[in-house]
């Protein structure tokens, strides 16, 4: 350990004791309780955004799925490479750090890509499970400031803001580096040394908790307004206040960032939207004291979840962090239709990129983001600020909607399968004044309304192979 780094550590050890005593006595200022109307106002931009870009990037990106010259695998989360090869933190850091070489302006490329794709927010891994922090931290020497003499978080935040994007931090509570993180307290949470005794003898998890709070405090104090805190993750056997002093952590964040939106992963209980372990174990409920939205991972819920804010996060291939061996890319068609499907169920789509060691984005991801952007430039009004479909199921595609003045409704019909006979049937009586317009051309299409059905004369050729959108204005609220 270098001189200044050990001083940092000693200082933090000294203040920890004081802080623990201090926080217990004074208590972190509890934010005033929020009314439902205040909550709606705070959630408004996020609910309207519908589409965000996730970025998984850290030391693991530099290893790119290769360890000692051999591929570790071509499937699954390679940001877990340290765990997959069971490396201790010193070995992992020694291999990864020399290869982690962020180029100048990497963040500008990401931010431009996100904006051009039509994403309204970007969430970056400020720290993943490996414990390496991308900011310049005073409480750690395992951070970009100490190791690279750069503050990658500042570069990211500045770039995202310059493109008009909302900014979020993904922050892992799990930490495979910190020498007081008591991994034996959970049977379910991953750790590369799981099952082995602590290399440094006895550990004190309270010291780790304080470190976690201090590190997060830096992130919410030093970078201006932060829009999202994306926590990751807890286990049924280790979660919440016991594991992370979670309620206090959320209050700390809220006290520094009153408008911040936080996910549910500091907890893992049904009231927080979880039915168990596993990415599919979600419950369609969320008590606001456990977070603002729930986080289905790598899947789209079968139906909408009225009254619950949710966001599906998803990879473009099968990994979050860069893996040069993973060629299993989803098509642009799949990604665009996923975005539509999610919007039609009232959720958000957080779509991941996993940049390389220098911050450059894999070409497959660039191409997909550009394809989404091209589609959004024509059809974005059918996604942003819309609400869930009034229909259970439509044979030809999906639907979103917006309320119009005068009691009218605009239905956005996302046609995946263009009707061969040129007649699109919508199961609603649109009334005599129903008007249909193709977003791609602005052209009005003839409509006939009858009891229980409105038929649109579409003509035979689909304007967009992936999804053509017709805006249908009808009388009333279906
Ligand atoms: C999981 C994984 C992690 C990934 C995340 C994204 O919890 O541990 O690697 O960052 O989900 O949702």
Short mmCIF file of C-alpha atoms in Angstrom, two decimals, residues 55-335:
data_model
loop_
_atom_site.label_atom_id
_atom_site.label_comp_id
_atom_site.label_asym_id
_atom_site.label_seq_id
_atom_site.Cartn_x
_atom_site.Cartn_y
_atom_site.Cartn_z
CA UNK A 55 -23.37 1.11 -18.72
CA UNK A 56 -21.38 -1.66 -17.05
CA UNK A 57 -17.75 -0.65 -17.05
CA UNK A 58 -14.88 -1.25 -14.66
CA UNK A 59 -11.73 -3.32 -14.18
CA UNK A 60 -13.55 -6.44 -15.43
CA UNK A 61 -14.02 -4.71 -18.81
CA UNK A 62 -10.24 -4.73 -19.21
CA UNK A 63 -10.07 -8.51 -18.78
CA UNK A 64 -12.73 -8.88 -21.48
CA UNK A 65 -13.67 -12.43 -20.48
CA UNK A 66 -10.12 -13.79 -20.76
CA UNK A 67 -8.06 -15.06 -17.81
CA UNK A 68 -4.50 -16.34 -18.15
CA UNK A 69 -4.89 -16.34 -21.92
CA UNK A 70 -8.01 -18.52 -21.92
CA UNK A 71 -11.66 -17.63 -22.48
CA UNK A 72 -13.61 -17.85 -19.22
CA UNK A 73 -16.84 -18.46 -21.13
CA UNK A 74 -19.01 -17.07 -23.88
CA UNK A 75 -22.23 -16.68 -21.86
CA UNK A 76 -23.41 -14.81 -18.79
CA UNK A 77 -22.26 -11.82 -16.75
CA UNK A 78 -18.53 -11.31 -17.27
CA UNK A 79 -18.47 -8.42 -14.80
CA UNK A 80 -18.35 -11.38 -12.40
CA UNK A 81 -15.04 -12.62 -13.84
CA UNK A 82 -13.24 -12.27 -10.50
CA UNK A 83 -15.85 -14.56 -8.96
CA UNK A 84 -15.86 -16.90 -11.94
CA UNK A 85 -12.11 -17.54 -11.72
CA UNK A 86 -12.15 -17.31 -7.89
CA UNK A 87 -9.37 -14.73 -7.78
CA UNK A 88 -8.51 -12.83 -4.63
CA UNK A 89 -8.66 -9.07 -4.98
CA UNK A 90 -4.87 -8.56 -5.23
CA UNK A 91 -4.48 -11.06 -8.08
CA UNK A 92 -7.50 -9.67 -9.89
CA UNK A 93 -6.34 -6.08 -9.54
CA UNK A 94 -2.81 -6.95 -10.66
CA UNK A 95 -4.14 -8.49 -13.88
CA UNK A 96 -6.84 -5.95 -14.64
CA UNK A 97 -5.41 -2.55 -13.69
CA UNK A 98 -2.56 -2.45 -16.24
CA UNK A 99 -5.09 -3.14 -19.01
CA UNK A 100 -7.75 -0.64 -17.89
CA UNK A 101 -6.90 2.41 -20.03
CA UNK A 102 -9.81 4.81 -20.50
CA UNK A 103 -9.27 7.00 -23.54
CA UNK A 104 -9.93 10.73 -23.36
CA UNK A 105 -13.56 11.63 -24.09
CA UNK A 106 -14.89 8.05 -23.77
CA UNK A 107 -17.87 9.44 -21.86
CA UNK A 108 -18.77 11.88 -24.60
CA UNK A 109 -19.10 8.98 -27.02
CA UNK A 110 -21.44 7.15 -24.63
CA UNK A 111 -23.55 10.22 -23.97
CA UNK A 112 -23.89 11.03 -27.65
CA UNK A 113 -24.81 7.43 -28.40
CA UNK A 114 -27.48 7.46 -25.69
CA UNK A 115 -28.99 10.71 -26.86
CA UNK A 116 -28.99 9.66 -30.50
CA UNK A 117 -30.73 6.41 -29.56
CA UNK A 118 -33.46 8.38 -27.83
CA UNK A 119 -32.52 7.35 -24.28
CA UNK A 120 -33.41 9.99 -21.70
CA UNK A 121 -31.13 8.79 -18.91
CA UNK A 122 -27.87 6.93 -18.40
CA UNK A 123 -26.90 4.78 -15.42
CA UNK A 124 -23.21 3.93 -14.92
CA UNK A 125 -21.62 1.42 -12.53
CA UNK A 126 -19.97 3.75 -10.00
CA UNK A 127 -18.80 0.54 -8.29
CA UNK A 128 -19.56 -3.05 -9.21
CA UNK A 129 -19.16 -6.15 -7.03
CA UNK A 130 -15.37 -6.16 -7.55
CA UNK A 131 -15.28 -3.05 -5.34
CA UNK A 132 -13.34 -0.76 -7.69
CA UNK A 133 -14.85 2.74 -7.57
CA UNK A 134 -14.80 4.89 -10.70
CA UNK A 135 -14.74 8.20 -8.85
CA UNK A 136 -11.95 9.90 -6.96
CA UNK A 137 -12.60 8.67 -3.44
CA UNK A 138 -11.11 9.91 -0.20
CA UNK A 139 -12.21 6.78 1.67
CA UNK A 140 -10.63 4.21 -0.65
CA UNK A 141 -7.38 3.58 -2.44
CA UNK A 142 -9.13 1.16 -4.81
CA UNK A 143 -10.61 3.88 -6.97
CA UNK A 144 -9.94 5.66 -10.26
CA UNK A 145 -8.59 8.69 -8.41
CA UNK A 146 -5.89 6.71 -6.60
CA UNK A 147 -5.06 4.32 -9.45
CA UNK A 148 -5.49 6.38 -12.64
CA UNK A 149 -5.39 9.91 -11.22
CA UNK A 150 -8.69 10.53 -12.97
CA UNK A 151 -12.25 10.98 -11.81
CA UNK A 152 -14.17 8.87 -14.33
CA UNK A 153 -17.46 9.65 -12.63
CA UNK A 154 -16.95 13.36 -13.09
CA UNK A 155 -16.11 12.80 -16.77
CA UNK A 156 -19.27 10.72 -17.13
CA UNK A 157 -21.57 13.13 -15.31
CA UNK A 158 -20.29 16.14 -17.26
CA UNK A 159 -20.69 14.35 -20.59
CA UNK A 160 -24.19 13.09 -19.83
CA UNK A 161 -25.36 16.51 -18.70
CA UNK A 162 -23.90 18.13 -21.81
CA UNK A 163 -26.20 15.89 -23.87
CA UNK A 164 -29.24 16.75 -21.73
CA UNK A 165 -29.46 13.30 -20.15
CA UNK A 166 -30.50 12.44 -16.62
CA UNK A 167 -27.71 10.80 -14.65
CA UNK A 168 -27.71 7.69 -12.48
CA UNK A 169 -25.23 5.61 -10.50
CA UNK A 170 -25.43 1.85 -10.23
CA UNK A 171 -23.76 1.11 -6.91
CA UNK A 172 -22.99 -2.36 -5.61
CA UNK A 173 -23.34 -3.01 -1.91
CA UNK A 174 -21.63 -6.35 -2.44
CA UNK A 175 -17.88 -5.71 -2.28
CA UNK A 176 -15.24 -8.30 -3.13
CA UNK A 177 -12.36 -5.98 -2.26
CA UNK A 178 -13.05 -4.45 1.15
CA UNK A 179 -11.21 -6.28 3.91
CA UNK A 180 -14.02 -5.85 6.46
CA UNK A 181 -16.84 -7.08 4.21
CA UNK A 182 -18.10 -10.16 6.07
CA UNK A 183 -19.05 -12.41 3.21
CA UNK A 184 -19.76 -15.35 5.51
CA UNK A 185 -22.86 -13.52 6.81
CA UNK A 186 -24.72 -14.54 3.65
CA UNK A 187 -24.98 -17.96 2.08
CA UNK A 188 -26.68 -16.49 -0.98
CA UNK A 189 -24.55 -13.51 -1.97
CA UNK A 190 -21.58 -14.22 -4.24
CA UNK A 191 -17.96 -13.78 -3.20
CA UNK A 192 -14.81 -15.18 -4.86
CA UNK A 193 -13.51 -16.46 -1.51
CA UNK A 194 -16.81 -17.88 -0.30
CA UNK A 195 -16.35 -20.93 1.88
CA UNK A 196 -12.77 -19.93 2.75
CA UNK A 197 -11.85 -18.21 6.00
CA UNK A 198 -11.19 -14.46 5.86
CA UNK A 199 -7.57 -14.02 4.73
CA UNK A 200 -7.14 -11.23 7.30
CA UNK A 201 -8.66 -13.07 10.25
CA UNK A 202 -11.67 -11.53 11.95
CA UNK A 203 -13.76 -8.96 10.07
CA UNK A 204 -16.17 -6.29 11.25
CA UNK A 205 -19.03 -5.67 8.84
CA UNK A 206 -20.00 -2.43 10.64
CA UNK A 207 -16.76 -0.92 9.36
CA UNK A 208 -17.65 -1.97 5.82
CA UNK A 209 -21.15 -0.50 6.21
CA UNK A 210 -19.69 2.83 7.28
CA UNK A 211 -17.30 2.75 4.31
CA UNK A 212 -20.24 2.06 1.98
CA UNK A 213 -22.12 5.04 3.40
CA UNK A 214 -19.06 7.30 3.16
CA UNK A 215 -18.40 6.31 -0.42
CA UNK A 216 -22.02 6.88 -1.43
CA UNK A 217 -21.95 10.18 0.43
CA UNK A 218 -19.11 11.29 -1.85
CA UNK A 219 -21.10 10.28 -4.92
CA UNK A 220 -24.20 12.21 -3.89
CA UNK A 221 -22.28 15.25 -2.59
CA UNK A 222 -19.61 15.99 -5.18
CA UNK A 223 -21.22 15.72 -8.63
CA UNK A 224 -24.22 18.05 -8.62
CA UNK A 225 -27.74 16.70 -9.06
CA UNK A 226 -27.92 12.90 -9.30
CA UNK A 227 -31.16 11.62 -10.70
CA UNK A 228 -31.02 7.88 -9.99
CA UNK A 229 -29.42 5.61 -7.41
CA UNK A 230 -29.49 2.04 -8.72
CA UNK A 231 -28.56 -0.27 -5.82
CA UNK A 232 -27.34 -3.84 -6.39
CA UNK A 233 -28.04 -6.27 -4.64
CA UNK A 234 -29.38 -8.07 -1.59
CA UNK A 235 -30.24 -11.65 -0.71
CA UNK A 236 -33.16 -13.13 1.16
CA UNK A 237 -30.70 -14.10 3.91
CA UNK A 238 -28.86 -10.76 3.93
CA UNK A 239 -30.61 -7.52 3.09
CA UNK A 240 -31.96 -4.18 4.25
CA UNK A 241 -31.01 -2.57 7.52
CA UNK A 242 -29.14 -5.58 8.84
CA UNK A 243 -26.93 -5.91 5.78
CA UNK A 244 -26.42 -2.28 4.68
CA UNK A 245 -28.15 0.03 7.19
CA UNK A 246 -30.37 0.49 4.18
CA UNK A 247 -33.06 2.83 5.49
CA UNK A 248 -30.39 5.18 6.78
CA UNK A 249 -28.50 4.94 3.49
CA UNK A 250 -31.61 5.87 1.51
CA UNK A 251 -32.23 8.81 3.86
CA UNK A 252 -28.67 9.99 3.48
CA UNK A 253 -29.05 9.97 -0.30
CA UNK A 254 -32.44 11.69 -0.15
CA UNK A 255 -31.09 14.36 2.20
CA UNK A 256 -28.37 15.28 -0.31
CA UNK A 257 -30.48 14.68 -3.43
CA UNK A 258 -34.13 15.43 -2.62
CA UNK A 259 -35.34 14.56 -6.13
CA UNK A 260 -33.38 11.35 -6.57
CA UNK A 261 -35.13 8.14 -7.67
CA UNK A 262 -33.91 4.91 -6.05
CA UNK A 263 -34.51 1.28 -6.96
CA UNK A 264 -35.57 -1.52 -4.60
CA UNK A 265 -32.44 -3.64 -4.36
CA UNK A 266 -31.25 -2.58 -0.92
CA UNK A 267 -33.95 -5.01 0.21
CA UNK A 268 -35.14 -8.48 -0.72
CA UNK A 269 -38.56 -8.95 0.80
CA UNK A 270 -42.03 -9.17 -0.79
CA UNK A 271 -42.97 -5.61 0.30
CA UNK A 272 -39.96 -4.44 -1.74
CA UNK A 273 -41.00 -6.37 -4.83
CA UNK A 274 -39.14 -9.67 -4.37
CA UNK A 275 -40.49 -13.17 -3.86
CA UNK A 276 -37.10 -14.83 -3.49
CA UNK A 277 -33.71 -15.15 -5.14
CA UNK A 278 -33.34 -15.41 -8.92
CA UNK A 279 -33.92 -12.71 -11.50
CA UNK A 280 -37.52 -13.76 -12.18
CA UNK A 281 -38.56 -13.72 -8.51
CA UNK A 282 -40.33 -10.38 -8.54
CA UNK A 283 -43.54 -9.35 -6.78
CA UNK A 284 -45.74 -6.64 -8.35
CA UNK A 285 -45.73 -4.44 -5.27
CA UNK A 286 -43.52 -1.83 -3.65
CA UNK A 287 -43.88 0.03 -0.40
CA UNK A 288 -42.23 3.44 -1.08
CA UNK A 289 -40.06 3.12 1.99
CA UNK A 290 -38.12 0.41 0.12
CA UNK A 291 -37.60 2.35 -3.09
CA UNK A 292 -39.27 3.99 -6.04
CA UNK A 293 -39.27 1.26 -8.66
CA UNK A 294 -38.85 -2.49 -9.04
CA UNK A 295 -36.27 -4.08 -11.30
CA UNK A 296 -37.20 -7.10 -13.43
CA UNK A 297 -33.85 -8.30 -14.79
CA UNK A 298 -33.37 -9.78 -18.27
CA UNK A 299 -37.09 -10.33 -18.75
CA UNK A 300 -40.27 -8.44 -19.55
CA UNK A 301 -43.17 -9.11 -17.20
CA UNK A 302 -46.08 -10.89 -18.93
CA UNK A 303 -48.52 -8.14 -18.01
CA UNK A 304 -48.34 -4.56 -16.82
CA UNK A 305 -48.26 -3.83 -13.08
CA UNK A 306 -50.74 -1.01 -12.43
CA UNK A 307 -49.67 1.18 -9.54
CA UNK A 308 -46.07 -0.10 -9.51
CA UNK A 309 -43.22 1.69 -11.25
CA UNK A 310 -40.94 -0.82 -12.93
CA UNK A 311 -37.94 -0.96 -15.20
CA UNK A 312 -36.68 -3.97 -17.11
CA UNK A 313 -32.89 -3.97 -17.37
CA UNK A 314 -31.43 -6.06 -20.17
CA UNK A 315 -28.21 -6.89 -21.95
CA UNK A 316 -27.68 -6.74 -25.74
CA UNK A 317 -25.77 -10.03 -25.73
CA UNK A 318 -25.68 -12.17 -22.55
CA UNK A 319 -23.20 -10.19 -20.44
CA UNK A 320 -23.32 -6.84 -18.67
CA UNK A 321 -19.56 -6.25 -18.58
CA UNK A 322 -17.57 -6.58 -21.81
CA UNK A 323 -16.75 -10.15 -22.92
CA UNK A 324 -14.92 -10.49 -26.22
CA UNK A 325 -16.16 -14.09 -26.51
CA UNK A 326 -19.88 -13.37 -26.31
CA UNK A 327 -21.27 -13.20 -29.86
CA UNK A 328 -24.89 -13.82 -28.88
CA UNK A 329 -26.24 -10.42 -29.90
CA UNK A 330 -29.94 -9.60 -29.95
CA UNK A 331 -31.14 -8.10 -33.24
CA UNK A 332 -32.21 -4.47 -33.52
CA UNK A 333 -35.70 -5.82 -34.26
CA UNK A 334 -35.79 -7.62 -30.91
CA UNK A 335 -34.54 -4.57 -29.02
#
